[in-house]
CSV table of C-alpha atoms in Angstrom, one decimal:
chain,number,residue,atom,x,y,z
A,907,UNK,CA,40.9,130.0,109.0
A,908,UNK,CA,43.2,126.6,108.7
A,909,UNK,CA,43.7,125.9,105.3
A,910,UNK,CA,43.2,122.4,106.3
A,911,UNK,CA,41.0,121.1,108.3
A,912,UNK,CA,40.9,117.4,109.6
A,913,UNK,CA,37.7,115.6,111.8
A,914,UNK,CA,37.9,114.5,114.3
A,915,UNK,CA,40.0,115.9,116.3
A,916,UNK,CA,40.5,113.0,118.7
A,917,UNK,CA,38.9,109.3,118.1
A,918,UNK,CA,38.3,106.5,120.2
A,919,UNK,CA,37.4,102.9,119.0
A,920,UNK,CA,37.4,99.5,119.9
A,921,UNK,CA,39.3,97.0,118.8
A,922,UNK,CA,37.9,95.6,115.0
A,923,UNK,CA,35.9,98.7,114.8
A,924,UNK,CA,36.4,100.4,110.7
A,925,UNK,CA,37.7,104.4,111.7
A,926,UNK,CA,37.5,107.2,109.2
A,927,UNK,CA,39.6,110.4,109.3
A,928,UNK,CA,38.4,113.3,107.3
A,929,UNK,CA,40.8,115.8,105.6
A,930,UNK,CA,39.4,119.0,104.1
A,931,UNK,CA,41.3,121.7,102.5
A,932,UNK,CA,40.5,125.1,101.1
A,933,UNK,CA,43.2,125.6,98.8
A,934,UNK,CA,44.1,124.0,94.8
A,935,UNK,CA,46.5,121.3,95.2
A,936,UNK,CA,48.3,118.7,93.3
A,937,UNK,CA,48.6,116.2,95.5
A,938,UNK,CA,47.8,114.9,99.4
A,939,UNK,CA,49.7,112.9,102.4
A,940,UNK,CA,48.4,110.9,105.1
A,941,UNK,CA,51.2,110.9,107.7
A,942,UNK,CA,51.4,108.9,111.2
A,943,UNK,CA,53.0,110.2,114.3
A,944,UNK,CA,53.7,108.0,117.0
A,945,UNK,CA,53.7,109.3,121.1
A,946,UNK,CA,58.3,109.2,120.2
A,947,UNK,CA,57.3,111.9,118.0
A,948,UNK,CA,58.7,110.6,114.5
A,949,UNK,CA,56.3,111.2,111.5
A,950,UNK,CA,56.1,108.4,109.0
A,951,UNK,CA,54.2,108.8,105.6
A,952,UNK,CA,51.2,106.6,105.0
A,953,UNK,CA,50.3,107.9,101.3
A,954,UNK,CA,50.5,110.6,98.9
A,955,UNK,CA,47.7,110.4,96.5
A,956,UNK,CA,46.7,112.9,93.4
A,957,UNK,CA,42.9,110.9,92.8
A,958,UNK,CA,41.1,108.3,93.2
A,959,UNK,CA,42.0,105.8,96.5
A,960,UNK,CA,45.0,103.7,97.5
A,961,UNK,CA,45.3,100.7,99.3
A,962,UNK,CA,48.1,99.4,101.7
A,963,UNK,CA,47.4,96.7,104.1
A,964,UNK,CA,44.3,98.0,106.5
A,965,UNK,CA,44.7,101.9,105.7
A,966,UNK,CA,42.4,102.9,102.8
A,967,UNK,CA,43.1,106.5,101.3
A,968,UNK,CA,40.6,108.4,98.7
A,969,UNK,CA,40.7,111.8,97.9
A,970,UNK,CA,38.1,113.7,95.6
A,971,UNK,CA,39.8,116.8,94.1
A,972,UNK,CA,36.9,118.8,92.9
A,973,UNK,CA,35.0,118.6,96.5
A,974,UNK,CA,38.2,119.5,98.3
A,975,UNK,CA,38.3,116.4,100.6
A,976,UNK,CA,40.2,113.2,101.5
A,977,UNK,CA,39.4,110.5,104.0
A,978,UNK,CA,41.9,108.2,106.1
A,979,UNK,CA,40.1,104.7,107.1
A,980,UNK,CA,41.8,101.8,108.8
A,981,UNK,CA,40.1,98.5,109.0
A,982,UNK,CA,39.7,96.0,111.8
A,983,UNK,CA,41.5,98.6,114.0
A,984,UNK,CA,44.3,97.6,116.0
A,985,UNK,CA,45.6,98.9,119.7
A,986,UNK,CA,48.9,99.4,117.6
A,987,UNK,CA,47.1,101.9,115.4
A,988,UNK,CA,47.1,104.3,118.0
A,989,UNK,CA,48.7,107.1,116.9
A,990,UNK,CA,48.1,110.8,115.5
A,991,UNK,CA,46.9,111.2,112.0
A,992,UNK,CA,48.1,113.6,110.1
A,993,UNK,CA,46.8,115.4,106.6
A,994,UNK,CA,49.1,118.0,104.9
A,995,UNK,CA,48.8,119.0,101.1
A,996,UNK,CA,51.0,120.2,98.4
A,997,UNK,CA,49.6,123.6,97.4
A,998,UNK,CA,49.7,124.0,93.7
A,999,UNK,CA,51.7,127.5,93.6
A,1000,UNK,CA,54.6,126.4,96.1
A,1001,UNK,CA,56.1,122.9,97.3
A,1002,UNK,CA,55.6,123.3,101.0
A,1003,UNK,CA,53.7,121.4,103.0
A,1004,UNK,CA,50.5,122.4,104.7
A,1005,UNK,CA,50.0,120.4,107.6
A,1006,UNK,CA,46.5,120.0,109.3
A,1007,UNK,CA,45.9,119.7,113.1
A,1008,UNK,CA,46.2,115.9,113.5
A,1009,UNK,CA,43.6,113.4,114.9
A,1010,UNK,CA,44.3,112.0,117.7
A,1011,UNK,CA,43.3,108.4,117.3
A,1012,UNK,CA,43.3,105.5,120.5
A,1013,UNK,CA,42.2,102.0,119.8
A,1014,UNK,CA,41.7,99.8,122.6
A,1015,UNK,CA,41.8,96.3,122.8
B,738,UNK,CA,64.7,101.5,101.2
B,739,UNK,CA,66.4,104.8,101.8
B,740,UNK,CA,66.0,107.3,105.1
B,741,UNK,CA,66.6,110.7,106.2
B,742,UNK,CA,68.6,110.9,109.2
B,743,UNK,CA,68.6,113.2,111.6
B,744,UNK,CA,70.9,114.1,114.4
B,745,UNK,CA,70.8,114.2,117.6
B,746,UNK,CA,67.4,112.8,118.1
B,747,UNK,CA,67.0,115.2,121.6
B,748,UNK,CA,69.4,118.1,122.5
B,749,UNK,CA,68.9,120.1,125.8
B,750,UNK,CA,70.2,123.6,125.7
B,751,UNK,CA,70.6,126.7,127.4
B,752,UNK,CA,69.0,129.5,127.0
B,753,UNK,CA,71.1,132.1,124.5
B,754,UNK,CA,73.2,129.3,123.2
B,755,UNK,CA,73.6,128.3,119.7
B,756,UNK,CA,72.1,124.9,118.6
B,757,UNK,CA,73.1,122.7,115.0
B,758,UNK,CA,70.6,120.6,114.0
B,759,UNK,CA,71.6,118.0,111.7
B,760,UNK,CA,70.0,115.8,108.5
B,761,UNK,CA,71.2,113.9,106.2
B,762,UNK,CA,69.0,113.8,103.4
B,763,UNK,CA,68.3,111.1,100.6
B,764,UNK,CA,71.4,111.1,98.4
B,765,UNK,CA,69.6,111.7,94.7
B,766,UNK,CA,67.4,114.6,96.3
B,767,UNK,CA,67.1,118.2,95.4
B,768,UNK,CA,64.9,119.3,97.5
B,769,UNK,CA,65.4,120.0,101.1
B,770,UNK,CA,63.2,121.4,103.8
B,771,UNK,CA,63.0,122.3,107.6
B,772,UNK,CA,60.2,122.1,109.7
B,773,UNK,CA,58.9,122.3,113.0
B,774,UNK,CA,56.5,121.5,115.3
B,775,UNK,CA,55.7,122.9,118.9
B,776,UNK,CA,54.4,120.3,121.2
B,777,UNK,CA,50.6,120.4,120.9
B,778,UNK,CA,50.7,122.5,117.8
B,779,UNK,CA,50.5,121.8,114.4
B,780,UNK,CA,53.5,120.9,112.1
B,781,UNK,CA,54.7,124.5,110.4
B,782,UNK,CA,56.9,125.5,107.7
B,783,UNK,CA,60.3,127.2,108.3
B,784,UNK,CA,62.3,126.9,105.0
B,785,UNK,CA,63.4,125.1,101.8
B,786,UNK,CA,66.6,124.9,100.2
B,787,UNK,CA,67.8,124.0,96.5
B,788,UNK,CA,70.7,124.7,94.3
B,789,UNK,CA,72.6,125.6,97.7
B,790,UNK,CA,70.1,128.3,98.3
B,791,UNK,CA,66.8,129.4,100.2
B,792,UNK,CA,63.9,129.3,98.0
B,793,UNK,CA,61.2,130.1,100.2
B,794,UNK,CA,61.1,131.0,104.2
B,795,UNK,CA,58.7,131.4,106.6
B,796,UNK,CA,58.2,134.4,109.1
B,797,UNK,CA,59.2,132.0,111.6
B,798,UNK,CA,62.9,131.8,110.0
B,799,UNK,CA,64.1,135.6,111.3
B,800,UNK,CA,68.3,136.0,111.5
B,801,UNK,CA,68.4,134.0,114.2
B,802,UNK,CA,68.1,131.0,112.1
B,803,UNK,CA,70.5,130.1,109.3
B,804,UNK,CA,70.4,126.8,106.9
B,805,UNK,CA,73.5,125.1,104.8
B,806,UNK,CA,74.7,122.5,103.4
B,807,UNK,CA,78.4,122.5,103.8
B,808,UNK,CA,79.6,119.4,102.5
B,809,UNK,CA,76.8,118.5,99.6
B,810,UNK,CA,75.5,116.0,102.1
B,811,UNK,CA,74.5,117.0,105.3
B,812,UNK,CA,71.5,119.6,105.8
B,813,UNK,CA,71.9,121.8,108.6
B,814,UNK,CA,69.7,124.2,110.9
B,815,UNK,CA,71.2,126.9,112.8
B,816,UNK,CA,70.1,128.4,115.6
B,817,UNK,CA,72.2,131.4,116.8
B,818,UNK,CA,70.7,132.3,120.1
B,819,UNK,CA,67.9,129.7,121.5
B,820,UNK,CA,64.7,131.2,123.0
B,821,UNK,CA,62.6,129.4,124.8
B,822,UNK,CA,60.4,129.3,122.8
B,823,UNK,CA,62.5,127.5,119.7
B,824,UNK,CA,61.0,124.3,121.9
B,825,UNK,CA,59.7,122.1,119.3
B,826,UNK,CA,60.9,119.1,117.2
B,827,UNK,CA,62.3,120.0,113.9
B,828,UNK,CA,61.7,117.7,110.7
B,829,UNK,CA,63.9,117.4,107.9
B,830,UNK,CA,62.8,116.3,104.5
B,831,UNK,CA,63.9,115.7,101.3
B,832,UNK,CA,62.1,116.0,98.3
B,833,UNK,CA,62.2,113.4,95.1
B,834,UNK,CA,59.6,114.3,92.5
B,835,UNK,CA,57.5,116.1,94.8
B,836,UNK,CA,57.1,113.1,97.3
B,837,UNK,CA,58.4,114.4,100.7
B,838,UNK,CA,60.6,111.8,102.8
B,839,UNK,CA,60.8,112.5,106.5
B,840,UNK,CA,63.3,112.4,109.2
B,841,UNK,CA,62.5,110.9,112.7
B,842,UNK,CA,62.4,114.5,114.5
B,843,UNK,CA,65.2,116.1,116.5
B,844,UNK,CA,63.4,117.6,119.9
B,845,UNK,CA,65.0,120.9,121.1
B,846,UNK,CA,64.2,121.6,124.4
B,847,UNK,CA,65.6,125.0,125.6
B,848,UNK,CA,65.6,125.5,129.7
């Protein structure tokens, strides 16, 4: 079983439309990242949050610690948003990364 | 704002050869890891490095790969003899207080 888990797996919207990513994980953690990765391959980080929800631009990030789960949503989505999203968390016992599968996400105009 | 670089950003090899995979991580950081990701697949831990050592490798990481940091600046990742299956991009990051920063990728591709 993947210690985390992200839904959907692939997502396709309209231009404008509001998109949410799910992130659930099984293990304790102390904190989370949304990452993007473009087609080029690069991976560029998004947010790292411990609680509650941060803000930056259109991406919204919230996380709820004791139900395991974060969600990823971008408003008015863009064609430029197109990208995969990624979830990985800090596990509390070591500092590596735990990456989830990605969504696939395709906005088009 | 400050970057981890990776070089080169693609590298072709042959079979059996030996491969050097280089990042430069954020100067102030302690923390340095290596990871990969096989195309299709998800991002995977291979090791971390700190105080000019190994802290914690995956199964992945056998003795065919090696890590340094020979000159307290550059972060390296050896490859001694590249299978085709080593295929993937490799991510560098550095760590501040438990905020990873990530390279742009280096794809490997062995034929």
């Amino acid at each position: 079983k993947n210690e985390v888990e992200q839904s959907p797996q692939n997502l396709t919207a309209q231009e404008g439309e509001f998109i949410t990513i799910n992130c659930s994980y099984s293990v304790g953690i102390s904190a989370l990242h949304w990452l993007q990765q473009h087609p080029g391959g690069g991976i560029v980080s998004l947010f790292m949050l411990s609680s509650g929800k941060k803000k930056h631009g259109r991406l919204i990030a919230t996380i709820n610690i004791q139900e395991k789960h974060s969600s990823l949503h971008i408003t008015a989505s863009h064609p430029r948003d197109s990208a995969v999203y990624i979830c990985a968390v800090y596990p509390l016992e070591t500092d590596k990364l735990i990456f989830g599968t990605g969504t696939r996400l395709q906005v088009f105009p | 704002e400050p970057e981890v670089t990776q070089t080169p950003s693609h590298q072709v090899t042959q079979m059996g050869q030996e491969v050097i995979l280089r990042c430069v991580p954020i100067s102030n950081h302690l923390y340095f890891y290596w990871y990969r990701q096989i195309l299709g697949q998800k991002v995977e831990f291979l090791v971390s490095f700190y105080n000019n050592e190994i802290s914690e490798k995956s199964e992945i990481f056998d003795d065919q790969f090696s890590v340094e940091r020979p000159d307290g600046s550059n972060f390296t990742l050896k490859i001694r003899s590249t299978k085709l299956e080593d295929s993937a991009m490799y991510f560098c990051a550095s760590y501040r207080t438990a905020e990873a920063f990530f390279g742009q990728g280096t794809r490997l591709t062995v034929v």
